[in-house]
């Protein structure tokens, strides 16, 4: 039987992988993927709670999070393309005109 | 369950609807109108329309709409008025500036209006879903605005950094929100507070509190989550930086206040030490880092980090005076900071970037009005009477001393002295240093009107603050205090 705890543990693990990915990877595209992973960990949380509490709001929230994640990915990739046309790199270590 | 939508709910969000309509209209007009600069006037018209609707709604005190998702109360109205003022001023700064940068596009003004629409939901939302959607509407529009000079590598870089850290912090914030939902079974802030006060401070509530606060501290640029601020502020178009440092920051504070006071208010004993530590380090680090900057935009960015720390002092106090001080500070900061950025915008002309402190050298000889105006904004940012900045700082210090946080007050007072030093560096450059070049610094009509408005208010609030204090008291009357 898969209980609420299992979902929460899965969500924590996914979220942590996402955070580590953002902090340690140097490739912008992989960082974007890690951010998606964090958002999806949140979605698992929301839906698990929603099913446990027999309350629909959590699922509504999850749908909104998915929509925002899509919008963010679109804008994020747009920004990466704008930068790529000036400087051909996707490595954050080379984006260093200004001090980090 | 009560009905989710009623026709009168539309009235409650009329200003937001007006901004959306004007924003979409601007996108359409962009295809037709050949002179893109004229679109700035349409944006001003949109802001004015929203302001009129906001004014007509002033008697809708504490109406909730959309099944308790959105509330119209004096607090929300106060912030909405502030956002509209800040946007109007930003449009004034932008119109000539975008021509100089060669990036005059209709989308710029549309994105500004969409960002403000998001901010209004951050101020008016009392439900995590509404707050989150408002936050993202604002943030996504701002990511694009920061990268608006798409042929300038610095603007690209600023946009990338702001986007990555912004999206990351939203993820952290969301994780906390999902836990709060799990704890309370509701996304409504009042119900979350109910559930938290029954449950007390157990590990899960604490993790939720910490992740939500970390997300919010990112948004206001507080230490240790401030690294994106100087880069984003330096690389962004100066007009957008002015907008970000006042409107985006104020909106984040509005949301932070709602979440901290309403949502996680029962955990106050746990979060006050955290906020106090963050506030003190933010003020100190922001000021010390500002000392050694050579770029005016970066210097003002660090100064804005320090100012965010000052505003947090009001939250530590947490009493009525503290709340009045916070909203008053944000209001005054809007004018003095947009004014200072107005001078930075005016220094950008032809092929002169005008961002380094040396570019200010001898400004008094080249344009005395600009130099004296900048001097007044610097005095106000430093908190010297009789400018508005003094009134703002005075109330914050009064609040923290009233509640017995004397240590915090002493550290903050020392920081005012450090702040005075780097603001005066700019003044010394303007008045004493040898002129860098002989050319004059002309003002465009937009910049002139912005400077007149901001200067008038900076001095007016400084010498006659009563009316504005009443306004702030009225706005915070419905906030829960401790």
Coordinates of C-alpha atoms in Angstrom, one line a residue:
Chain A
X1 CA 0.0 0.0 0.0
X2 CA 1.4 3.4 -1.0
X3 CA 0.7 5.8 1.8
X4 CA 1.0 9.6 2.1
X5 CA 4.4 9.3 3.6
X6 CA 5.7 7.5 0.5
X7 CA 4.6 10.4 -1.7
X8 CA 6.1 13.0 0.7
X9 CA 9.4 11.1 0.8
X10 CA 9.5 10.9 -3.0
X11 CA 8.7 14.6 -3.2
X12 CA 11.5 15.5 -0.7
X13 CA 14.0 13.4 -2.7
X14 CA 13.0 14.9 -6.0
X15 CA 13.1 18.4 -4.6
X16 CA 16.5 17.8 -3.1
X17 CA 17.8 16.5 -6.4
X18 CA 16.5 19.6 -8.1
X19 CA 18.1 22.0 -5.5
X20 CA 21.5 20.1 -5.8
X21 CA 21.2 20.3 -9.6
X22 CA 20.6 24.1 -9.6
X23 CA 23.5 24.7 -7.2
X24 CA 26.1 22.4 -8.7
X25 CA 25.4 22.2 -12.5
X26 CA 27.0 24.7 -14.8
X27 CA 24.9 24.1 -17.9
X28 CA 21.9 26.5 -18.0
X29 CA 19.6 24.0 -19.7
X30 CA 20.3 21.4 -17.0
X31 CA 19.6 24.1 -14.3
X32 CA 16.3 24.8 -16.0
X33 CA 15.5 21.1 -15.9
X34 CA 16.4 21.0 -12.2
X35 CA 14.0 23.9 -11.6
X36 CA 11.3 21.9 -13.3
X37 CA 12.1 19.0 -11.1
X38 CA 11.6 21.2 -8.0
X39 CA 8.2 22.4 -9.3
X40 CA 7.1 18.8 -10.0
X41 CA 8.2 17.7 -6.5
X42 CA 5.8 20.4 -5.3
X43 CA 3.1 19.0 -7.6
X44 CA 3.4 15.6 -6.1
X45 CA 3.1 17.1 -2.6
X46 CA 0.0 19.0 -3.6
X47 CA -1.7 16.1 -5.2
X48 CA -0.8 13.6 -2.4
X49 CA -2.3 16.0 0.2
X50 CA -5.3 16.7 -2.0
X51 CA -6.1 13.0 -2.2
X52 CA -5.4 12.4 1.5
X53 CA -7.6 15.4 2.5
X54 CA -10.3 14.6 -0.1
X55 CA -10.0 18.3 -1.1
X56 CA -9.9 19.5 -4.7
X57 CA -8.0 22.8 -4.1
X58 CA -4.6 21.0 -4.1
X59 CA -5.2 19.7 -7.6
X60 CA -6.3 23.1 -8.8
X61 CA -3.1 24.6 -7.3
X62 CA -1.1 21.8 -9.1
X63 CA -2.6 22.7 -12.4
X64 CA -1.7 26.4 -11.9
X65 CA 1.8 25.4 -11.0
X66 CA 2.1 23.4 -14.2
X67 CA 0.9 26.4 -16.2
X68 CA 3.3 28.7 -14.6
X69 CA 6.2 26.2 -15.1
X70 CA 5.4 26.1 -18.8
X71 CA 5.3 29.9 -19.0
X72 CA 8.6 30.1 -17.1
X73 CA 10.2 27.5 -19.3
X74 CA 9.2 29.5 -22.4
X75 CA 10.5 32.8 -21.1
X76 CA 13.7 31.1 -19.7
X77 CA 14.5 29.5 -23.0
X78 CA 13.8 32.8 -24.8
X79 CA 16.3 34.5 -22.5
X80 CA 18.9 31.8 -23.1
X81 CA 18.5 32.1 -26.9
X82 CA 18.8 36.0 -26.7
X83 CA 22.0 35.5 -24.7
X84 CA 23.3 32.7 -27.1
X85 CA 23.1 35.1 -30.1
X86 CA 25.5 37.5 -28.3
X87 CA 27.8 34.9 -26.7
X88 CA 27.8 31.3 -27.8
X89 CA 27.8 29.5 -24.5
X90 CA 25.3 27.8 -22.1
X91 CA 27.8 27.5 -19.3
X92 CA 27.0 29.8 -16.4
X93 CA 30.7 29.9 -15.4
X94 CA 31.3 31.9 -18.6
X95 CA 28.5 34.4 -18.0
X96 CA 30.8 36.6 -16.0
X97 CA 30.7 40.2 -17.3
X98 CA 29.4 41.2 -13.9
X99 CA 30.7 39.6 -10.7
X100 CA 28.3 36.9 -9.4
Chain B
X1 CA -19.4 25.9 -0.5
X2 CA -20.3 29.5 -1.4
X3 CA -20.6 30.5 -5.0
X4 CA -17.2 31.1 -6.5
X5 CA -18.1 33.9 -8.8
X6 CA -20.6 36.6 -8.5
X7 CA -21.0 39.5 -11.0
X8 CA -20.1 42.1 -8.4
X9 CA -16.7 40.4 -8.0
X10 CA -15.7 42.0 -11.3
X11 CA -16.0 45.4 -9.7
X12 CA -13.5 44.4 -7.0
X13 CA -10.8 43.6 -9.6
X14 CA -11.8 46.4 -12.0
X15 CA -8.4 48.2 -11.8
X16 CA -6.6 44.9 -12.7
X17 CA -9.0 44.3 -15.5
X18 CA -8.3 47.8 -16.9
X19 CA -4.6 47.1 -16.9
X20 CA -5.1 43.8 -18.7
X21 CA -7.2 45.4 -21.3
X22 CA -4.8 48.2 -21.9
X23 CA -1.8 45.8 -21.9
X24 CA -3.5 43.6 -24.6
X25 CA -4.5 46.7 -26.4
X26 CA -0.9 47.9 -26.5
X27 CA 0.2 44.6 -28.0
X28 CA -2.4 45.1 -30.8
X29 CA -1.5 48.8 -31.3
X30 CA 2.1 47.9 -31.5
X31 CA 1.3 46.3 -34.9
X32 CA -0.5 49.4 -36.2
X33 CA 1.3 52.5 -34.7
X34 CA 4.6 53.3 -36.5
X35 CA 5.9 55.7 -33.8
X36 CA 6.4 53.3 -30.9
X37 CA 7.2 56.2 -28.5
X38 CA 3.5 57.2 -28.6
X39 CA 2.7 53.9 -27.0
X40 CA 4.1 55.2 -23.8
X41 CA 1.1 57.6 -23.6
X42 CA -1.2 54.7 -24.0
X43 CA 0.5 53.0 -21.1
X44 CA 0.1 56.2 -19.1
X45 CA -3.6 56.2 -20.1
X46 CA -3.9 52.6 -18.8
X47 CA -2.3 53.5 -15.5
X48 CA -4.6 56.5 -15.2
X49 CA -7.7 54.4 -16.0
X50 CA -6.7 51.8 -13.3
X51 CA -6.1 54.7 -10.9
X52 CA -9.6 56.1 -11.5
X53 CA -11.2 52.7 -11.0
X54 CA -9.2 52.2 -7.9
X55 CA -10.4 55.6 -6.6
X56 CA -14.1 54.7 -7.4
X57 CA -13.6 51.5 -5.5
X58 CA -12.4 53.3 -2.3
X59 CA -15.7 52.7 -0.5
X60 CA -15.6 48.9 -1.0
X61 CA -13.9 48.5 2.4
X62 CA -12.8 45.0 3.1
X63 CA -14.9 43.3 0.4
X64 CA -13.8 39.7 -0.5
X65 CA -14.3 38.5 -4.0
X66 CA -14.0 35.2 -5.8
X67 CA -14.9 33.0 -2.8
X68 CA -12.4 34.6 -0.5
X69 CA -9.5 34.6 -2.9
X70 CA -9.1 38.4 -3.3
X71 CA -9.8 41.1 -0.8
X72 CA -10.2 44.8 -1.3
X73 CA -9.1 46.5 1.9
X74 CA -7.2 49.8 2.7
X75 CA -4.0 47.9 2.8
X76 CA -4.4 46.6 -0.8
X77 CA -5.6 49.9 -2.0
X78 CA -2.6 51.7 -0.5
X79 CA -0.2 49.4 -2.2
X80 CA -2.1 49.4 -5.5
X81 CA -1.9 53.2 -5.5
X82 CA 1.8 53.0 -4.9
X83 CA 2.4 50.5 -7.8
X84 CA 0.4 52.7 -10.2
X85 CA 2.4 55.8 -9.2
X86 CA 5.7 53.9 -9.6
X87 CA 4.6 52.6 -13.0
X88 CA 3.6 56.1 -14.2
X89 CA 7.0 57.4 -13.2
X90 CA 8.7 54.5 -14.8
X91 CA 6.9 55.2 -18.1
X92 CA 8.0 58.8 -17.9
X93 CA 11.7 57.7 -17.5
X94 CA 11.4 55.1 -20.3
X95 CA 10.1 57.0 -23.3
X96 CA 13.3 58.9 -24.3
X97 CA 15.6 56.3 -22.7
X98 CA 14.5 53.5 -24.9
X99 CA 15.1 55.6 -28.0
X100 CA 18.6 56.2 -26.9
X101 CA 19.1 52.5 -26.3
X102 CA 17.5 51.8 -29.7
X103 CA 15.0 49.4 -28.2
X104 CA 11.7 51.2 -28.5
X105 CA 9.1 48.5 -28.7
X106 CA 5.4 48.3 -27.7
X107 CA 5.9 45.1 -25.7
X108 CA 7.9 47.1 -23.1
X109 CA 4.9 49.1 -22.0
X110 CA 2.6 46.1 -22.3
X111 CA 4.9 44.0 -20.0
X112 CA 5.0 46.9 -17.5
X113 CA 1.2 46.9 -17.3
X114 CA 1.1 43.1 -16.9
X115 CA 3.7 43.2 -14.2
X116 CA 1.6 45.8 -12.3
X117 CA -1.5 43.7 -12.7
X118 CA 0.4 40.8 -11.1
X119 CA 1.5 43.1 -8.2
X120 CA -2.0 44.1 -7.5
X121 CA -3.0 40.5 -6.9
X122 CA 0.0 40.2 -4.6
X123 CA -1.3 43.1 -2.6
X124 CA -5.0 42.0 -2.7
X125 CA -4.6 38.2 -2.5
X126 CA -5.4 36.4 0.8
X127 CA -5.1 32.9 -0.8
X128 CA -1.8 31.2 -1.6
X129 CA -2.9 30.3 -5.2
X130 CA -3.8 34.0 -5.9
X131 CA -0.6 35.2 -4.3
X132 CA 1.5 32.8 -6.2
X133 CA -0.1 33.5 -9.6
X134 CA 0.3 37.3 -8.9
X135 CA 3.9 36.8 -8.0
X136 CA 4.7 34.8 -11.2
X137 CA 2.8 37.2 -13.4
X138 CA 5.0 40.0 -12.1
X139 CA 8.2 38.0 -12.1
X140 CA 7.9 36.6 -15.6
X141 CA 7.1 40.0 -17.0
X142 CA 10.1 41.4 -15.1
X143 CA 12.5 38.7 -16.3
X144 CA 11.8 39.8 -19.9
X145 CA 12.0 43.6 -19.0
X146 CA 15.5 43.0 -17.4
X147 CA 16.7 41.4 -20.6
X148 CA 15.0 44.0 -22.8
X149 CA 18.2 45.4 -24.3
X150 CA 18.7 42.1 -26.1
X151 CA 21.7 43.2 -28.1
X152 CA 23.6 44.2 -24.9
X153 CA 25.4 41.2 -23.3
X154 CA 25.1 42.8 -19.9
X155 CA 21.3 42.9 -20.2
X156 CA 21.2 39.2 -21.3
X157 CA 23.4 38.2 -18.4
X158 CA 21.3 40.2 -15.9
X159 CA 18.2 38.6 -17.2
X160 CA 19.6 35.0 -17.0
X161 CA 20.8 35.5 -13.5
X162 CA 17.6 37.1 -12.3
X163 CA 15.5 34.4 -14.1
X164 CA 17.5 31.4 -12.7
X165 CA 17.5 32.7 -9.1
X166 CA 13.9 33.9 -9.3
X167 CA 12.6 30.6 -10.6
X168 CA 14.7 28.7 -8.0
X169 CA 13.3 30.9 -5.2
X170 CA 9.7 30.4 -6.5
X171 CA 10.3 26.7 -6.3
X172 CA 11.5 26.9 -2.7
X173 CA 8.5 29.2 -1.8
X174 CA 6.1 26.8 -3.5
X175 CA 7.5 23.8 -1.5
X176 CA 6.7 25.7 1.7
X177 CA 3.2 26.5 0.4
X178 CA 2.5 22.9 -0.4
X179 CA 3.4 21.9 3.1
X180 CA 1.2 24.7 4.5
X181 CA -1.6 23.3 2.4
X182 CA -1.0 19.8 3.8
X183 CA -1.0 21.1 7.3
X184 CA -4.2 23.1 7.0
X185 CA -6.1 21.5 4.1
X186 CA -6.7 25.0 2.7
X187 CA -4.9 27.6 0.7
X188 CA -6.6 30.5 2.5
X189 CA -4.2 32.4 4.7
X190 CA -6.6 32.8 7.6
X191 CA -7.4 29.1 7.7
X192 CA -3.7 28.3 7.6
X193 CA -3.2 30.5 10.6
X194 CA -6.0 28.7 12.4
X195 CA -4.5 25.3 11.7
X196 CA -1.0 26.5 12.7
X197 CA -2.1 27.9 16.0
X198 CA -3.8 24.6 16.8
X199 CA -0.8 22.6 15.8
X200 CA 2.0 24.6 17.2
X201 CA 5.6 24.6 16.1
X202 CA 6.3 21.0 15.1
X203 CA 9.1 20.1 12.6
X204 CA 6.8 20.2 9.6
X205 CA 5.4 23.6 10.4
X206 CA 9.0 24.9 10.9
X207 CA 10.2 23.5 7.6
X208 CA 7.2 25.2 5.9
X209 CA 7.9 28.4 7.7
X210 CA 11.6 28.3 6.7
X211 CA 11.0 27.5 3.1
X212 CA 8.3 30.1 2.7
X213 CA 10.5 32.8 4.4
X214 CA 13.5 31.8 2.3
X215 CA 11.4 32.3 -0.9
X216 CA 10.1 35.7 0.3
X217 CA 13.6 36.8 1.3
X218 CA 14.8 36.0 -2.2
X219 CA 12.2 38.2 -3.7
X220 CA 12.9 41.2 -1.5
X221 CA 16.7 40.6 -2.0
X222 CA 17.6 40.1 1.7
X223 CA 20.9 38.6 2.7
X224 CA 21.8 35.7 2.3
X225 CA 19.6 35.6 -0.8
X226 CA 20.7 38.9 -2.3
X227 CA 23.3 37.9 -4.9
X228 CA 21.1 38.4 -7.8
X229 CA 20.2 42.0 -6.9
X230 CA 23.4 43.9 -7.9
X231 CA 23.8 42.0 -11.2
X232 CA 20.2 42.3 -12.2
X233 CA 20.1 46.0 -11.3
X234 CA 23.3 46.8 -13.1
X235 CA 22.6 44.9 -16.3
X236 CA 18.9 45.9 -16.7
X237 CA 17.9 49.0 -18.5
X238 CA 18.0 51.8 -15.9
X239 CA 14.3 52.6 -16.2
X240 CA 13.5 48.9 -15.5
X241 CA 15.9 49.0 -12.5
X242 CA 14.0 52.0 -11.1
X243 CA 10.8 50.0 -11.5
X244 CA 12.2 46.9 -9.9
X245 CA 13.8 48.6 -7.0
X246 CA 10.5 50.3 -6.0
X247 CA 7.4 48.5 -7.4
X248 CA 8.6 44.9 -7.5
X249 CA 10.2 45.3 -4.1
X250 CA 7.1 46.9 -2.6
X251 CA 4.9 44.2 -4.1
X252 CA 7.1 41.5 -2.6
X253 CA 6.9 43.2 0.7
X254 CA 3.1 43.4 0.5
X255 CA 3.0 39.6 -0.1
X256 CA 5.5 39.1 2.7
X257 CA 3.5 41.0 5.2
X258 CA 0.3 39.1 4.3
X259 CA 2.1 35.8 4.6
X260 CA 4.0 36.6 7.8
X261 CA 1.2 38.4 9.6
X262 CA -1.8 36.4 8.4
X263 CA -0.6 33.0 7.2
X264 CA 2.3 32.1 9.5
X265 CA 1.4 34.6 12.2
X266 CA 1.0 31.9 14.9
X267 CA 4.7 31.0 14.4
X268 CA 5.7 34.5 15.3
X269 CA 7.9 33.5 18.2
X270 CA 9.9 31.2 15.8
X271 CA 10.2 33.7 12.9
X272 CA 11.1 36.9 14.8
X273 CA 14.7 35.8 15.6
X274 CA 15.1 34.7 11.9
X275 CA 13.8 38.0 10.6
X276 CA 15.9 40.0 13.1
X277 CA 19.1 38.1 12.0
X278 CA 18.3 38.6 8.4
X279 CA 17.4 42.3 8.7
X280 CA 20.6 43.1 10.6
X281 CA 22.9 41.3 8.2
X282 CA 21.1 42.7 5.2
X283 CA 21.5 46.3 6.4
X284 CA 25.2 45.8 7.3
X285 CA 26.3 43.7 4.3
X286 CA 24.4 45.9 1.8
X287 CA 26.0 49.0 3.2
X288 CA 29.5 47.6 3.5
X289 CA 29.3 46.2 -0.1
X290 CA 28.1 49.6 -1.3
X291 CA 31.1 51.3 0.1
X292 CA 33.5 50.0 -2.6
X293 CA 31.4 50.2 -5.7
X294 CA 32.5 52.3 -8.6
X295 CA 29.4 51.8 -10.7
X296 CA 26.5 54.1 -9.7
X297 CA 23.9 51.5 -10.7
X298 CA 25.6 48.8 -8.6
X299 CA 26.0 51.2 -5.7
X300 CA 22.3 52.0 -5.7
X301 CA 21.6 48.3 -6.0
X302 CA 23.5 47.6 -2.8
X303 CA 21.8 50.6 -1.2
X304 CA 18.5 49.1 -2.1
X305 CA 19.5 45.8 -0.4
X306 CA 20.2 47.9 2.8
X307 CA 16.9 49.6 2.5
X308 CA 15.1 46.3 2.3
X309 CA 16.8 45.4 5.5
X310 CA 15.6 48.6 7.1
X311 CA 12.0 47.8 6.1
X312 CA 12.3 44.4 7.8
X313 CA 12.9 46.2 11.1
X314 CA 9.2 47.1 11.1
X315 CA 8.3 43.5 10.9
X316 CA 10.6 42.7 13.9
X317 CA 8.8 45.3 15.9
X318 CA 5.5 43.9 14.7
X319 CA 3.4 46.5 16.5
X320 CA 1.1 49.1 15.0
X321 CA 3.9 51.7 14.7
X322 CA 6.0 49.1 13.0
X323 CA 3.4 48.4 10.3
X324 CA 2.8 52.2 9.7
X325 CA 6.6 52.6 9.4
X326 CA 6.9 49.8 6.8
X327 CA 4.2 51.1 4.5
X328 CA 5.3 54.7 4.9
X329 CA 8.9 53.7 4.2
X330 CA 8.0 51.9 1.1
X331 CA 5.9 54.8 -0.1
X332 CA 8.7 57.4 0.5
X333 CA 11.3 55.1 -0.9
X334 CA 9.3 54.9 -4.2
X335 CA 9.8 58.6 -4.7
X336 CA 13.4 59.2 -3.5
X337 CA 14.7 56.1 -5.3
X338 CA 12.9 56.7 -8.6
X339 CA 14.2 60.3 -8.5
X340 CA 17.8 59.1 -8.0
X341 CA 17.4 56.6 -10.9
X342 CA 15.9 59.4 -13.0
X343 CA 19.3 61.2 -12.8
X344 CA 21.1 57.9 -13.8
X345 CA 18.7 57.7 -16.8
X346 CA 19.4 61.3 -17.7
X347 CA 23.1 60.7 -17.7
X348 CA 22.7 58.0 -20.4
X349 CA 22.9 60.0 -23.6
X350 CA 24.1 59.5 -27.1
X351 CA 27.2 57.3 -26.8
X352 CA 27.8 58.0 -23.1
X353 CA 26.9 55.2 -20.8
X354 CA 27.2 57.4 -17.7
X355 CA 27.1 54.6 -15.2
X356 CA 30.4 55.1 -13.4
X357 CA 30.9 57.5 -10.5
X358 CA 33.4 59.4 -12.6
X359 CA 30.6 60.2 -15.0
X360 CA 29.1 62.3 -12.2
X361 CA 32.3 64.3 -11.8
X362 CA 31.6 68.0 -11.9
X363 CA 28.0 67.6 -12.7
X364 CA 27.3 70.8 -10.7
X365 CA 29.2 72.8 -13.3
X366 CA 27.5 71.0 -16.2
X367 CA 24.0 70.9 -15.0
X368 CA 23.5 72.6 -11.6
X369 CA 19.8 71.6 -11.4
X370 CA 20.6 67.9 -11.8
X371 CA 23.4 68.1 -9.2
X372 CA 21.2 69.8 -6.6
X373 CA 18.3 67.4 -7.3
X374 CA 20.6 64.4 -6.9
X375 CA 21.9 65.9 -3.7
X376 CA 18.4 66.1 -2.2
X377 CA 17.7 62.4 -3.2
X378 CA 21.0 61.3 -1.7
X379 CA 20.2 63.2 1.6
X380 CA 16.8 61.6 1.6
X381 CA 18.2 58.1 1.0
X382 CA 20.7 58.6 3.8
X383 CA 17.9 59.8 6.1
X384 CA 18.8 63.4 6.8
X385 CA 16.1 65.9 7.8
X386 CA 14.2 67.7 6.5
X387 CA 13.8 65.2 3.6
X388 CA 11.2 62.4 3.5
X389 CA 13.9 59.8 4.1
X390 CA 14.3 61.1 7.7
X391 CA 10.5 60.7 8.4
X392 CA 10.7 57.1 7.1
X393 CA 13.7 56.1 9.2
X394 CA 12.4 57.9 12.2
X395 CA 9.2 55.8 12.3
X396 CA 11.2 52.6 11.9
X397 CA 13.5 53.4 14.7
X398 CA 10.6 54.5 16.9
X399 CA 8.9 51.2 16.3
X400 CA 12.0 49.0 17.2
X401 CA 12.8 51.0 20.3
X402 CA 9.2 50.9 21.5
X403 CA 9.2 47.1 21.4
X404 CA 12.6 47.0 23.2
X405 CA 14.8 45.8 20.3
X406 CA 17.5 48.3 21.3
X407 CA 20.4 46.2 20.0
X408 CA 18.9 46.1 16.6
X409 CA 18.2 49.8 16.7
X410 CA 21.9 50.6 17.6
X411 CA 23.2 48.5 14.7
X412 CA 20.8 50.1 12.3
X413 CA 21.8 53.6 13.5
X414 CA 25.5 52.8 12.9
X415 CA 24.5 51.7 9.4
X416 CA 22.9 55.1 8.7
X417 CA 26.4 56.6 9.2
X418 CA 27.9 54.1 6.8
X419 CA 25.2 54.9 4.3
X420 CA 25.8 58.6 4.6
X421 CA 29.4 58.0 3.6
X422 CA 28.8 56.3 0.3
X423 CA 25.9 58.6 -0.7
X424 CA 28.2 61.5 0.0
X425 CA 30.8 60.0 -2.3
X426 CA 28.4 60.7 -5.1
X427 CA 27.8 64.2 -3.8
X428 CA 31.6 64.9 -3.6
X429 CA 32.0 63.7 -7.2
X430 CA 29.2 66.0 -8.4
X431 CA 30.2 69.1 -6.5
X432 CA 34.0 68.9 -5.9
X433 CA 35.6 66.7 -8.5
X434 CA 36.9 68.2 -11.7
X435 CA 34.3 67.9 -14.6
X436 CA 34.8 64.8 -16.6
X437 CA 33.7 66.4 -19.8
X438 CA 32.4 69.8 -20.9
X439 CA 29.2 68.5 -22.5
X440 CA 25.9 69.4 -20.7
X441 CA 23.4 66.9 -19.4
X442 CA 20.0 67.7 -21.0
X443 CA 16.8 66.4 -19.5
X444 CA 14.0 65.0 -21.7
X445 CA 10.5 66.1 -21.0
X446 CA 9.6 62.7 -19.4
X447 CA 12.6 62.8 -17.1
X448 CA 11.9 66.4 -16.1
X449 CA 8.3 65.6 -15.1
X450 CA 9.4 62.6 -13.1
X451 CA 12.1 64.6 -11.3
X452 CA 9.6 67.4 -10.5
X453 CA 7.1 65.0 -9.1
X454 CA 9.6 62.9 -7.1
X455 CA 11.5 65.9 -5.8
X456 CA 8.3 67.7 -4.8
X457 CA 7.1 64.7 -2.8
X458 CA 10.4 64.0 -1.3
X459 CA 10.5 67.5 0.2
X460 CA 6.7 67.7 0.9
X461 CA 6.6 64.5 2.9
X462 CA 9.7 65.7 4.7
X463 CA 8.3 69.0 5.9
X464 CA 4.6 68.1 6.2
X465 CA 4.3 64.3 6.9
X466 CA 1.0 64.3 8.7
X467 CA -1.3 63.6 5.8
X468 CA 1.0 60.7 4.6
X469 CA 1.2 59.2 8.1
X470 CA -2.5 59.3 8.3
X471 CA -2.7 57.5 5.0
X472 CA -0.3 54.8 6.2
X473 CA -2.2 54.5 9.5
X474 CA -5.4 54.0 7.6
X475 CA -3.8 51.4 5.4
X476 CA -2.5 49.3 8.2
X477 CA -5.6 49.5 10.5
X478 CA -6.9 46.1 9.4
X479 CA -3.5 44.3 9.7
X480 CA -3.2 41.9 12.6
X481 CA -0.5 43.1 15.0
X482 CA 1.0 41.5 18.0

